Amino acid sequence: MTPTTVLTIAGSDSGGGAGIQADLKVFGALGAYGTSVLTAVTAQNTRGVDAVLALPPRTVTEQLEAVLADFAVRAVKTGVLGTPAVADAIAEVAKAGRLPHLVVDPVLVATSGHALGVVAAVERLLPYAEVATPNCAEAAALTGAPVTTVEEMVAAAETLAAAGPAHVVVTGGDVDADGESVDVLAGGGRTTLLRGPRVATRNNHGTGCSFSAAVAVRLALGDPVPLAVDTAKEYVARALTGGRDWKLGAGAGPLDHFGWSPERPVPSARPA
Ligand SMILES: Nc1ncnc2c1ncn2[C@@H]1O[C@H](COP(=O)(O)OP(=O)(O)OP(=O)(O)O)[C@@H](O)[C@H]1O
Ligand SMILES: Cc1ncc(CO)c(N)n1
């Protein structure tokens, strides 16, 4: 048996809950072999981001070429891109058709408010995405319209899907929709609401990274986009539930990526 290979192009989170570290955990938990291209190094913990160092485009390209030259990469996700120059370098490779099943998580701002990316960089890559996964704040920055309700999430997902990516999921981690957590999937002329119970926890660091990484694994394993997104939402809900009472760090703690917690009532995401 040879595992399916997935690639993350993202930044390092020294606290281990988001970024490259979260992605590699998700890949392993969902049964894929993970490779990684580092774009930036953050000094970060559960309380916030203290510093960000973007790597030079050449260093990113060298890592990317090393991985692509030696592994049969079946899906790719991107997170923090660092700079527009790095985004350009990655976009060149995507344009050449060398980044299959590309999932672009347009990371702009950490939950703590620290800037992690710029719209100008994200926009270079979005046209090549099979799935883009902005949260509400990112969808608002990309469309220029407010995104705070489910109706506004639908409008933003449809606007973004009409402008580049084949599919867009606007994730609603920050929107409490009557006790539910609702994501909106738009693409291929259809819009679907994904609903699941909202997990009450402070430990939500890295939900967006984990979600997009899970989508990439499921695409690599052959799921069509709606099923991949549905499965990823369910995975994140389980990981949130499992880590609900964890005390790792004093701020927003990480998820239970590997399902270590013994009692995990399993909420299910269901398309509406
Ligand atoms: N409290 C919660 N309960 C259930 N699902 C949640 C909760 N918070 C987030 N999610 C789910 O997690 C996934 C990621 O969404 P979210 O909007 O939190 O991403 P994000 O803001 O980019 O995350 P982060 O920036 O913290 O990494 C979505 O499927 C969303 O519905
Ligand atoms: C490195 C990194 N990537 C992404 C996020 C967004 O959660 C973060 N906090 N840190």
PDB file of C-alpha atoms and ligand atoms in Angstrom:
ATOM      1  CA  MET A   1       0.000   0.000   0.000  1.00  0.00           C
ATOM      2  CA  THR A   2       1.270   3.455  -0.864  1.00  0.00           C
ATOM      3  CA  PRO A   3      -0.472   6.447   0.744  1.00  0.00           C
ATOM      4  CA  THR A   4      -1.884   9.294  -1.322  1.00  0.00           C
ATOM      5  CA  THR A   5       0.345  12.389  -1.255  1.00  0.00           C
ATOM      6  CA  VAL A   6      -1.023  15.846  -0.465  1.00  0.00           C
ATOM      7  CA  LEU A   7       0.924  19.128  -0.334  1.00  0.00           C
ATOM      8  CA  THR A   8       0.483  22.184   1.869  1.00  0.00           C
ATOM      9  CA  ILE A   9       2.001  25.530   0.893  1.00  0.00           C
ATOM     10  CA  ALA A  10       1.635  27.617   4.046  1.00  0.00           C
ATOM     11  CA  GLY A  11       3.197  29.348   7.028  1.00  0.00           C
ATOM     12  CA  SER A  12       4.557  27.805  10.215  1.00  0.00           C
ATOM     13  CA  ASP A  13       2.660  28.305  13.488  1.00  0.00           C
ATOM     14  CA  SER A  14       5.140  27.794  16.335  1.00  0.00           C
ATOM     15  CA  GLY A  15       2.178  26.992  18.612  1.00  0.00           C
ATOM     16  CA  GLY A  16       1.312  24.032  16.392  1.00  0.00           C
ATOM     17  CA  GLY A  17      -2.438  24.677  16.132  1.00  0.00           C
ATOM     18  CA  ALA A  18      -2.699  26.321  12.710  1.00  0.00           C
ATOM     19  CA  GLY A  19      -0.655  26.669   9.508  1.00  0.00           C
ATOM     20  CA  ILE A  20       1.673  23.951   8.267  1.00  0.00           C
ATOM     21  CA  GLN A  21       1.516  22.103  11.580  1.00  0.00           C
ATOM     22  CA  ALA A  22      -2.286  21.815  11.529  1.00  0.00           C
ATOM     23  CA  ASP A  23      -2.277  20.831   7.864  1.00  0.00           C
ATOM     24  CA  LEU A  24       0.176  17.981   8.374  1.00  0.00           C
ATOM     25  CA  LYS A  25      -1.834  16.694  11.342  1.00  0.00           C
ATOM     26  CA  VAL A  26      -5.040  16.740   9.292  1.00  0.00           C
ATOM     27  CA  PHE A  27      -3.360  14.972   6.366  1.00  0.00           C
ATOM     28  CA  GLY A  28      -2.135  12.220   8.692  1.00  0.00           C
ATOM     29  CA  ALA A  29      -5.422  11.935  10.565  1.00  0.00           C
ATOM     30  CA  LEU A  30      -7.389  11.535   7.325  1.00  0.00           C
ATOM     31  CA  GLY A  31      -4.977   9.025   5.816  1.00  0.00           C
ATOM     32  CA  ALA A  32      -2.776  11.008   3.439  1.00  0.00           C
ATOM     33  CA  TYR A  33       0.998  11.448   3.290  1.00  0.00           C
ATOM     34  CA  GLY A  34       1.824  15.116   3.847  1.00  0.00           C
ATOM     35  CA  THR A  35       4.477  17.205   2.122  1.00  0.00           C
ATOM     36  CA  SER A  36       5.017  20.881   2.912  1.00  0.00           C
ATOM     37  CA  VAL A  37       6.356  24.073   1.366  1.00  0.00           C
ATOM     38  CA  LEU A  38       6.992  26.824   3.897  1.00  0.00           C
ATOM     39  CA  THR A  39       6.154  30.409   2.868  1.00  0.00           C
ATOM     40  CA  ALA A  40       6.567  32.222   6.177  1.00  0.00           C
ATOM     41  CA  VAL A  41       7.600  31.680   9.769  1.00  0.00           C
ATOM     42  CA  THR A  42       5.380  33.051  12.516  1.00  0.00           C
ATOM     43  CA  ALA A  43       6.226  33.495  16.185  1.00  0.00           C
ATOM     44  CA  GLN A  44       2.809  32.527  17.484  1.00  0.00           C
ATOM     45  CA  ASN A  45       0.962  30.834  20.322  1.00  0.00           C
ATOM     46  CA  THR A  46      -2.662  30.419  21.404  1.00  0.00           C
ATOM     47  CA  ARG A  47      -2.752  34.070  22.483  1.00  0.00           C
ATOM     48  CA  GLY A  48      -1.654  35.657  19.235  1.00  0.00           C
ATOM     49  CA  VAL A  49       0.994  36.333  16.607  1.00  0.00           C
ATOM     50  CA  ASP A  50       4.152  38.142  17.767  1.00  0.00           C
ATOM     51  CA  ALA A  51       6.104  38.220  14.495  1.00  0.00           C
ATOM     52  CA  VAL A  52       5.968  37.098  10.856  1.00  0.00           C
ATOM     53  CA  LEU A  53       8.908  36.533   8.525  1.00  0.00           C
ATOM     54  CA  ALA A  54       8.034  35.912   4.863  1.00  0.00           C
ATOM     55  CA  LEU A  55      10.482  33.715   2.968  1.00  0.00           C
ATOM     56  CA  PRO A  56      11.966  34.834  -0.373  1.00  0.00           C
ATOM     57  CA  PRO A  57      10.065  33.643  -3.491  1.00  0.00           C
ATOM     58  CA  ARG A  58      13.119  31.649  -4.600  1.00  0.00           C
ATOM     59  CA  THR A  59      13.167  29.631  -1.375  1.00  0.00           C
ATOM     60  CA  VAL A  60       9.481  28.838  -1.841  1.00  0.00           C
ATOM     61  CA  THR A  61       9.974  27.836  -5.487  1.00  0.00           C
ATOM     62  CA  GLU A  62      12.926  25.614  -4.605  1.00  0.00           C
ATOM     63  CA  GLN A  63      10.873  23.733  -2.023  1.00  0.00           C
ATOM     64  CA  LEU A  64       7.962  23.412  -4.450  1.00  0.00           C
ATOM     65  CA  GLU A  65      10.143  22.067  -7.247  1.00  0.00           C
ATOM     66  CA  ALA A  66      11.815  19.600  -4.868  1.00  0.00           C
ATOM     67  CA  VAL A  67       8.460  18.178  -3.798  1.00  0.00           C
ATOM     68  CA  LEU A  68       6.881  18.105  -7.272  1.00  0.00           C
ATOM     69  CA  ALA A  69       9.976  16.483  -8.783  1.00  0.00           C
ATOM     70  CA  ASP A  70       9.805  13.490  -6.473  1.00  0.00           C
ATOM     71  CA  PHE A  71       6.201  12.910  -5.332  1.00  0.00           C
ATOM     72  CA  ALA A  72       2.949  12.211  -7.151  1.00  0.00           C
ATOM     73  CA  VAL A  73       1.069  15.053  -5.441  1.00  0.00           C
ATOM     74  CA  ARG A  74      -2.704  14.468  -5.758  1.00  0.00           C
ATOM     75  CA  ALA A  75      -3.981  17.670  -4.131  1.00  0.00           C
ATOM     76  CA  VAL A  76      -2.582  20.966  -2.869  1.00  0.00           C
ATOM     77  CA  LYS A  77      -3.743  23.486  -0.297  1.00  0.00           C
ATOM     78  CA  THR A  78      -2.390  26.956   0.267  1.00  0.00           C
ATOM     79  CA  GLY A  79      -2.572  29.032   3.446  1.00  0.00           C
ATOM     80  CA  VAL A  80      -0.424  32.040   4.315  1.00  0.00           C
ATOM     81  CA  LEU A  81       1.321  33.143   1.100  1.00  0.00           C
ATOM     82  CA  GLY A  82       3.720  35.708   2.517  1.00  0.00           C
ATOM     83  CA  THR A  83       3.994  38.262  -0.291  1.00  0.00           C
ATOM     84  CA  PRO A  84       2.480  38.963  -3.733  1.00  0.00           C
ATOM     85  CA  ALA A  85       5.821  37.863  -5.246  1.00  0.00           C
ATOM     86  CA  VAL A  86       5.478  34.445  -3.593  1.00  0.00           C
ATOM     87  CA  ALA A  87       1.845  34.240  -4.731  1.00  0.00           C
ATOM     88  CA  ASP A  88       2.999  35.007  -8.286  1.00  0.00           C
ATOM     89  CA  ALA A  89       5.582  32.228  -8.134  1.00  0.00           C
ATOM     90  CA  ILE A  90       2.969  29.721  -6.946  1.00  0.00           C
ATOM     91  CA  ALA A  91       0.430  30.975  -9.505  1.00  0.00           C
ATOM     92  CA  GLU A  92       2.932  30.306 -12.318  1.00  0.00           C
ATOM     93  CA  VAL A  93       3.153  26.670 -11.258  1.00  0.00           C
ATOM     94  CA  ALA A  94      -0.636  26.441 -10.923  1.00  0.00           C
ATOM     95  CA  LYS A  95      -1.105  27.999 -14.365  1.00  0.00           C
ATOM     96  CA  ALA A  96       1.098  25.287 -15.830  1.00  0.00           C
ATOM     97  CA  GLY A  97      -1.374  22.722 -14.446  1.00  0.00           C
ATOM     98  CA  ARG A  98       1.079  21.303 -11.915  1.00  0.00           C
ATOM     99  CA  LEU A  99      -1.018  21.868  -8.762  1.00  0.00           C
ATOM    100  CA  PRO A 100      -3.941  19.398  -8.986  1.00  0.00           C
ATOM    101  CA  HIS A 101      -7.103  19.870  -6.883  1.00  0.00           C
ATOM    102  CA  LEU A 102      -5.922  23.258  -5.625  1.00  0.00           C
ATOM    103  CA  VAL A 103      -7.619  24.448  -2.428  1.00  0.00           C
ATOM    104  CA  VAL A 104      -6.853  28.103  -1.642  1.00  0.00           C
ATOM    105  CA  ASP A 105      -7.474  29.261   1.935  1.00  0.00           C
ATOM    106  CA  PRO A 106      -7.136  33.042   1.503  1.00  0.00           C
ATOM    107  CA  VAL A 107      -5.620  33.718   4.926  1.00  0.00           C
ATOM    108  CA  LEU A 108      -5.519  37.459   5.638  1.00  0.00           C
ATOM    109  CA  VAL A 109      -5.868  38.085   9.369  1.00  0.00           C
ATOM    110  CA  ALA A 110      -5.331  35.824  12.395  1.00  0.00           C
ATOM    111  CA  THR A 111      -8.209  35.579  14.872  1.00  0.00           C
ATOM    112  CA  SER A 112      -6.066  37.710  17.192  1.00  0.00           C
ATOM    113  CA  GLY A 113      -6.145  40.506  14.573  1.00  0.00           C
ATOM    114  CA  HIS A 114      -2.553  40.170  13.328  1.00  0.00           C
ATOM    115  CA  ALA A 115      -2.157  40.584   9.543  1.00  0.00           C
ATOM    116  CA  LEU A 116      -0.975  37.360   7.918  1.00  0.00           C
ATOM    117  CA  GLY A 117      -1.597  38.144   4.254  1.00  0.00           C
ATOM    118  CA  VAL A 118      -2.742  40.729   1.731  1.00  0.00           C
ATOM    119  CA  VAL A 119      -5.608  40.696  -0.764  1.00  0.00           C
ATOM    120  CA  ALA A 120      -3.202  41.456  -3.622  1.00  0.00           C
ATOM    121  CA  ALA A 121      -1.383  38.155  -3.006  1.00  0.00           C
ATOM    122  CA  VAL A 122      -4.491  36.018  -2.589  1.00  0.00           C
ATOM    123  CA  GLU A 123      -6.053  37.407  -5.784  1.00  0.00           C
ATOM    124  CA  ARG A 124      -3.142  36.098  -7.885  1.00  0.00           C
ATOM    125  CA  LEU A 125      -3.949  32.534  -6.916  1.00  0.00           C
ATOM    126  CA  LEU A 126      -7.754  32.486  -6.709  1.00  0.00           C
ATOM    127  CA  PRO A 127      -8.339  31.988 -10.476  1.00  0.00           C
ATOM    128  CA  TYR A 128      -6.593  28.595 -10.283  1.00  0.00           C
ATOM    129  CA  ALA A 129      -8.480  27.308  -7.230  1.00  0.00           C
ATOM    130  CA  GLU A 130     -10.813  24.345  -7.499  1.00  0.00           C
ATOM    131  CA  VAL A 131     -12.068  25.382  -4.063  1.00  0.00           C
ATOM    132  CA  ALA A 132     -11.460  28.642  -2.170  1.00  0.00           C
ATOM    133  CA  THR A 133     -12.314  28.724   1.541  1.00  0.00           C
ATOM    134  CA  PRO A 134     -12.549  32.318   2.862  1.00  0.00           C
ATOM    135  CA  ASN A 135     -14.010  32.948   6.314  1.00  0.00           C
ATOM    136  CA  CYS A 136     -16.473  35.827   6.630  1.00  0.00           C
ATOM    137  CA  ALA A 137     -13.829  38.507   7.221  1.00  0.00           C
ATOM    138  CA  GLU A 138     -11.795  37.279   4.258  1.00  0.00           C
ATOM    139  CA  ALA A 139     -14.893  37.104   2.032  1.00  0.00           C
ATOM    140  CA  ALA A 140     -15.688  40.709   3.030  1.00  0.00           C
ATOM    141  CA  ALA A 141     -12.150  41.866   2.222  1.00  0.00           C
ATOM    142  CA  LEU A 142     -12.235  40.100  -1.161  1.00  0.00           C
ATOM    143  CA  THR A 143     -15.693  41.340  -2.228  1.00  0.00           C
ATOM    144  CA  GLY A 144     -15.703  44.756  -0.553  1.00  0.00           C
ATOM    145  CA  ALA A 145     -19.120  44.034   0.985  1.00  0.00           C
ATOM    146  CA  PRO A 146     -19.961  43.226   4.616  1.00  0.00           C
ATOM    147  CA  VAL A 147     -20.317  39.495   5.434  1.00  0.00           C
ATOM    148  CA  THR A 148     -21.919  38.996   8.852  1.00  0.00           C
ATOM    149  CA  THR A 149     -25.125  37.055   8.122  1.00  0.00           C
ATOM    150  CA  VAL A 150     -25.953  33.858   6.232  1.00  0.00           C
ATOM    151  CA  GLU A 151     -27.616  35.940   3.488  1.00  0.00           C
ATOM    152  CA  GLU A 152     -24.433  37.980   3.069  1.00  0.00           C
ATOM    153  CA  MET A 153     -22.376  34.760   3.064  1.00  0.00           C
ATOM    154  CA  VAL A 154     -24.503  33.464   0.164  1.00  0.00           C
ATOM    155  CA  ALA A 155     -24.030  36.698  -1.781  1.00  0.00           C
ATOM    156  CA  ALA A 156     -20.258  36.723  -1.172  1.00  0.00           C
ATOM    157  CA  ALA A 157     -19.844  33.046  -2.117  1.00  0.00           C
ATOM    158  CA  GLU A 158     -21.741  33.590  -5.375  1.00  0.00           C
ATOM    159  CA  THR A 159     -19.839  36.777  -6.210  1.00  0.00           C
ATOM    160  CA  LEU A 160     -16.465  35.128  -5.614  1.00  0.00           C
ATOM    161  CA  ALA A 161     -17.414  31.934  -7.480  1.00  0.00           C
ATOM    162  CA  ALA A 162     -18.381  34.037 -10.502  1.00  0.00           C
ATOM    163  CA  ALA A 163     -14.971  35.706 -10.501  1.00  0.00           C
ATOM    164  CA  GLY A 164     -12.379  32.920 -10.501  1.00  0.00           C
ATOM    165  CA  PRO A 165     -12.420  29.816  -8.311  1.00  0.00           C
ATOM    166  CA  ALA A 166     -14.556  26.886  -9.515  1.00  0.00           C
ATOM    167  CA  HIS A 167     -16.104  26.598  -6.042  1.00  0.00           C
ATOM    168  CA  VAL A 168     -16.149  28.858  -3.001  1.00  0.00           C
ATOM    169  CA  VAL A 169     -16.985  27.913   0.577  1.00  0.00           C
ATOM    170  CA  VAL A 170     -17.552  30.901   2.839  1.00  0.00           C
ATOM    171  CA  THR A 171     -17.038  29.460   6.319  1.00  0.00           C
ATOM    172  CA  GLY A 172     -19.184  30.705   9.148  1.00  0.00           C
ATOM    173  CA  GLY A 173     -17.127  29.983  12.255  1.00  0.00           C
ATOM    174  CA  ASP A 174     -17.746  33.507  13.460  1.00  0.00           C
ATOM    175  CA  VAL A 175     -21.495  33.574  12.722  1.00  0.00           C
ATOM    176  CA  ASP A 176     -23.865  32.074  15.293  1.00  0.00           C
ATOM    177  CA  ALA A 177     -26.887  31.108  13.185  1.00  0.00           C
ATOM    178  CA  ASP A 178     -29.392  30.084  15.885  1.00  0.00           C
ATOM    179  CA  GLY A 179     -26.955  27.680  17.529  1.00  0.00           C
ATOM    180  CA  GLU A 180     -25.813  26.264  14.216  1.00  0.00           C
ATOM    181  CA  SER A 181     -22.572  26.673  12.351  1.00  0.00           C
ATOM    182  CA  VAL A 182     -23.376  27.337   8.699  1.00  0.00           C
ATOM    183  CA  ASP A 183     -21.016  27.311   5.728  1.00  0.00           C
ATOM    184  CA  VAL A 184     -22.051  28.316   2.200  1.00  0.00           C
ATOM    185  CA  LEU A 185     -20.825  26.426  -0.877  1.00  0.00           C
ATOM    186  CA  ALA A 186     -21.234  28.092  -4.277  1.00  0.00           C
ATOM    187  CA  GLY A 187     -20.045  26.876  -7.665  1.00  0.00           C
ATOM    188  CA  GLY A 188     -21.131  25.106 -10.808  1.00  0.00           C
ATOM    189  CA  GLY A 189     -24.289  27.207 -10.844  1.00  0.00           C
ATOM    190  CA  ARG A 190     -25.447  25.912  -7.440  1.00  0.00           C
ATOM    191  CA  THR A 191     -25.411  27.275  -3.898  1.00  0.00           C
ATOM    192  CA  THR A 192     -25.789  24.980  -0.889  1.00  0.00           C
ATOM    193  CA  LEU A 193     -25.912  25.653   2.849  1.00  0.00           C
ATOM    194  CA  LEU A 194     -23.957  23.246   5.043  1.00  0.00           C
ATOM    195  CA  ARG A 195     -25.350  23.136   8.548  1.00  0.00           C
ATOM    196  CA  GLY A 196     -23.990  21.582  11.705  1.00  0.00           C
ATOM    197  CA  PRO A 197     -24.360  22.051  15.447  1.00  0.00           C
ATOM    198  CA  ARG A 198     -22.224  24.864  16.826  1.00  0.00           C
ATOM    199  CA  VAL A 199     -19.611  23.575  19.273  1.00  0.00           C
ATOM    200  CA  ALA A 200     -19.288  25.831  22.332  1.00  0.00           C
ATOM    201  CA  THR A 201     -15.546  26.115  22.910  1.00  0.00           C
ATOM    202  CA  ARG A 202     -12.764  28.613  23.206  1.00  0.00           C
ATOM    203  CA  ASN A 203     -10.377  26.173  21.551  1.00  0.00           C
ATOM    204  CA  ASN A 204     -10.887  27.062  17.897  1.00  0.00           C
ATOM    205  CA  HIS A 205      -7.376  27.988  16.806  1.00  0.00           C
ATOM    206  CA  GLY A 206      -6.743  26.618  13.313  1.00  0.00           C
ATOM    207  CA  THR A 207     -10.297  25.664  12.312  1.00  0.00           C
ATOM    208  CA  GLY A 208      -9.932  27.318   8.896  1.00  0.00           C
ATOM    209  CA  CYS A 209      -6.566  25.701   8.155  1.00  0.00           C
ATOM    210  CA  SER A 210      -7.865  22.321   9.296  1.00  0.00           C
ATOM    211  CA  PHE A 211     -11.008  22.655   7.193  1.00  0.00           C
ATOM    212  CA  SER A 212      -9.180  23.503   3.961  1.00  0.00           C
ATOM    213  CA  ALA A 213      -6.573  20.786   4.593  1.00  0.00           C
ATOM    214  CA  ALA A 214      -9.363  18.233   5.050  1.00  0.00           C
ATOM    215  CA  VAL A 215     -11.008  19.358   1.796  1.00  0.00           C
ATOM    216  CA  ALA A 216      -7.688  18.827  -0.013  1.00  0.00           C
ATOM    217  CA  VAL A 217      -7.279  15.290   1.365  1.00  0.00           C
ATOM    218  CA  ARG A 218     -10.792  14.293   0.383  1.00  0.00           C
ATOM    219  CA  LEU A 219     -10.345  15.707  -3.145  1.00  0.00           C
ATOM    220  CA  ALA A 220      -7.064  13.781  -3.407  1.00  0.00           C
ATOM    221  CA  LEU A 221      -8.929  10.609  -2.423  1.00  0.00           C
ATOM    222  CA  GLY A 222     -11.476  11.172  -5.199  1.00  0.00           C
ATOM    223  CA  ASP A 223     -14.455  12.869  -3.539  1.00  0.00           C
ATOM    224  CA  PRO A 224     -16.420  15.339  -5.663  1.00  0.00           C
ATOM    225  CA  VAL A 225     -16.291  18.884  -4.215  1.00  0.00           C
ATOM    226  CA  PRO A 226     -19.645  18.852  -2.328  1.00  0.00           C
ATOM    227  CA  LEU A 227     -18.798  15.578  -0.565  1.00  0.00           C
ATOM    228  CA  ALA A 228     -15.241  16.728   0.207  1.00  0.00           C
ATOM    229  CA  VAL A 229     -16.564  19.923   1.799  1.00  0.00           C
ATOM    230  CA  ASP A 230     -19.245  18.076   3.756  1.00  0.00           C
ATOM    231  CA  THR A 231     -16.721  15.557   5.087  1.00  0.00           C
ATOM    232  CA  ALA A 232     -14.274  18.309   6.014  1.00  0.00           C
ATOM    233  CA  LYS A 233     -16.947  20.176   7.964  1.00  0.00           C
ATOM    234  CA  GLU A 234     -17.819  17.026   9.876  1.00  0.00           C
ATOM    235  CA  TYR A 235     -14.136  16.384  10.619  1.00  0.00           C
ATOM    236  CA  VAL A 236     -13.602  19.895  12.021  1.00  0.00           C
ATOM    237  CA  ALA A 237     -16.753  19.620  14.149  1.00  0.00           C
ATOM    238  CA  ARG A 238     -15.447  16.374  15.650  1.00  0.00           C
ATOM    239  CA  ALA A 239     -12.000  17.871  16.259  1.00  0.00           C
ATOM    240  CA  LEU A 240     -13.563  20.938  17.921  1.00  0.00           C
ATOM    241  CA  THR A 241     -15.717  18.723  20.117  1.00  0.00           C
ATOM    242  CA  GLY A 242     -12.801  16.527  21.149  1.00  0.00           C
ATOM    243  CA  GLY A 243     -10.600  19.483  22.125  1.00  0.00           C
ATOM    244  CA  ARG A 244     -13.431  21.418  23.787  1.00  0.00           C
ATOM    245  CA  ASP A 245     -12.026  21.196  27.318  1.00  0.00           C
ATOM    246  CA  TRP A 246      -8.308  21.010  26.525  1.00  0.00           C
ATOM    247  CA  LYS A 247      -5.972  23.375  28.320  1.00  0.00           C
ATOM    248  CA  LEU A 248      -3.150  23.889  25.858  1.00  0.00           C
ATOM    249  CA  GLY A 249      -2.010  27.495  26.130  1.00  0.00           C
ATOM    250  CA  ALA A 250      -3.859  30.358  27.808  1.00  0.00           C
ATOM    251  CA  GLY A 251      -5.696  31.609  24.715  1.00  0.00           C
ATOM    252  CA  ALA A 252      -7.677  29.940  21.906  1.00  0.00           C
ATOM    253  CA  GLY A 253      -6.323  26.381  22.033  1.00  0.00           C
ATOM    254  CA  PRO A 254      -5.936  23.846  19.238  1.00  0.00           C
ATOM    255  CA  LEU A 255      -8.287  21.119  18.001  1.00  0.00           C
ATOM    256  CA  ASP A 256      -8.279  17.391  18.703  1.00  0.00           C
ATOM    257  CA  HIS A 257      -6.939  16.533  15.243  1.00  0.00           C
ATOM    258  CA  PHE A 258      -6.408  12.849  15.936  1.00  0.00           C
ATOM    259  CA  GLY A 259      -9.594  12.086  17.838  1.00  0.00           C
ATOM    260  CA  TRP A 260      -7.780  11.448  21.121  1.00  0.00           C
ATOM    261  CA  SER A 261     -10.636  12.500  23.403  1.00  0.00           C
ATOM    262  CA  PRO A 262     -12.682   9.488  24.510  1.00  0.00           C
ATOM    263  CA  GLU A 263     -16.171  11.016  24.449  1.00  0.00           C
ATOM    264  CA  ARG A 264     -16.914  12.798  21.235  1.00  0.00           C
ATOM    265  CA  PRO A 265     -20.579  13.232  20.459  1.00  0.00           C
ATOM    266  CA  VAL A 266     -20.447  13.352  16.696  1.00  0.00           C
ATOM    267  CA  PRO A 267     -22.321  16.252  15.150  1.00  0.00           C
ATOM    268  CA  SER A 268     -23.104  15.719  11.535  1.00  0.00           C
ATOM    269  CA  ALA A 269     -22.955  18.320   8.795  1.00  0.00           C
ATOM    270  CA  ARG A 270     -25.918  17.980   6.498  1.00  0.00           C
ATOM    271  CA  PRO A 271     -26.578  19.776   3.247  1.00  0.00           C
ATOM    272  CA  ALA A 272     -29.808  21.808   3.456  1.00  0.00           C
TER     273      ALA A 272
HETATM  274  N1  LIG B   1     -17.815  26.699  17.069  1.00  0.00           N
HETATM  275  C1  LIG B   1     -17.916  25.967  15.948  1.00  0.00           C
HETATM  276  N2  LIG B   1     -18.750  24.899  15.905  1.00  0.00           N
HETATM  277  C2  LIG B   1     -18.855  24.138  14.789  1.00  0.00           C
HETATM  278  N3  LIG B   1     -18.160  24.381  13.667  1.00  0.00           N
HETATM  279  C3  LIG B   1     -17.302  25.424  13.646  1.00  0.00           C
HETATM  280  C4  LIG B   1     -17.140  26.283  14.774  1.00  0.00           C
HETATM  281  N4  LIG B   1     -16.200  27.228  14.473  1.00  0.00           N
HETATM  282  C5  LIG B   1     -15.814  26.983  13.213  1.00  0.00           C
HETATM  283  N5  LIG B   1     -16.479  25.913  12.704  1.00  0.00           N
HETATM  284  C6  LIG B   1     -16.308  25.340  11.370  1.00  0.00           C
HETATM  285  O1  LIG B   1     -14.914  25.290  11.096  1.00  0.00           O
HETATM  286  C7  LIG B   1     -14.688  25.489   9.706  1.00  0.00           C
HETATM  287  C8  LIG B   1     -13.726  26.660   9.524  1.00  0.00           C
HETATM  288  O2  LIG B   1     -14.450  27.857   9.668  1.00  0.00           O
HETATM  289  P1  LIG B   1     -13.961  29.219  10.288  1.00  0.00           P
HETATM  290  O3  LIG B   1     -14.901  30.235   9.755  1.00  0.00           O
HETATM  291  O4  LIG B   1     -13.821  29.089  11.754  1.00  0.00           O
HETATM  292  O5  LIG B   1     -12.525  29.401   9.658  1.00  0.00           O
HETATM  293  P2  LIG B   1     -11.444  30.498  10.002  1.00  0.00           P
HETATM  294  O6  LIG B   1     -12.098  31.696  10.618  1.00  0.00           O
HETATM  295  O7  LIG B   1     -10.651  30.696   8.761  1.00  0.00           O
HETATM  296  O8  LIG B   1     -10.558  29.796  11.093  1.00  0.00           O
HETATM  297  P3  LIG B   1      -9.187  30.291  11.768  1.00  0.00           P
HETATM  298  O9  LIG B   1      -8.839  31.635  11.174  1.00  0.00           O
HETATM  299  O10 LIG B   1      -9.499  30.354  13.253  1.00  0.00           O
HETATM  300  O11 LIG B   1      -8.222  29.230  11.453  1.00  0.00           O
HETATM  301  C9  LIG B   1     -16.081  25.695   9.089  1.00  0.00           C
HETATM  302  O12 LIG B   1     -16.579  24.466   8.602  1.00  0.00           O
HETATM  303  C10 LIG B   1     -16.902  26.197  10.270  1.00  0.00           C
HETATM  304  O13 LIG B   1     -18.285  25.953  10.123  1.00  0.00           O
HETATM  305  C1  LIG B   2       0.752  30.216  10.131  1.00  0.00           C
HETATM  306  C2  LIG B   2      -0.691  30.486  10.237  1.00  0.00           C
HETATM  307  N1  LIG B   2      -1.483  30.214   9.180  1.00  0.00           N
HETATM  308  C3  LIG B   2      -2.812  30.443   9.249  1.00  0.00           C
HETATM  309  C4  LIG B   2      -3.400  30.956  10.395  1.00  0.00           C
HETATM  310  C5  LIG B   2      -4.876  31.246  10.444  1.00  0.00           C
HETATM  311  O1  LIG B   2      -5.510  30.539  11.430  1.00  0.00           O
HETATM  312  C6  LIG B   2      -2.531  31.223  11.489  1.00  0.00           C
HETATM  313  N2  LIG B   2      -3.034  31.718  12.667  1.00  0.00           N
HETATM  314  N3  LIG B   2      -1.202  30.984  11.382  1.00  0.00           N
END
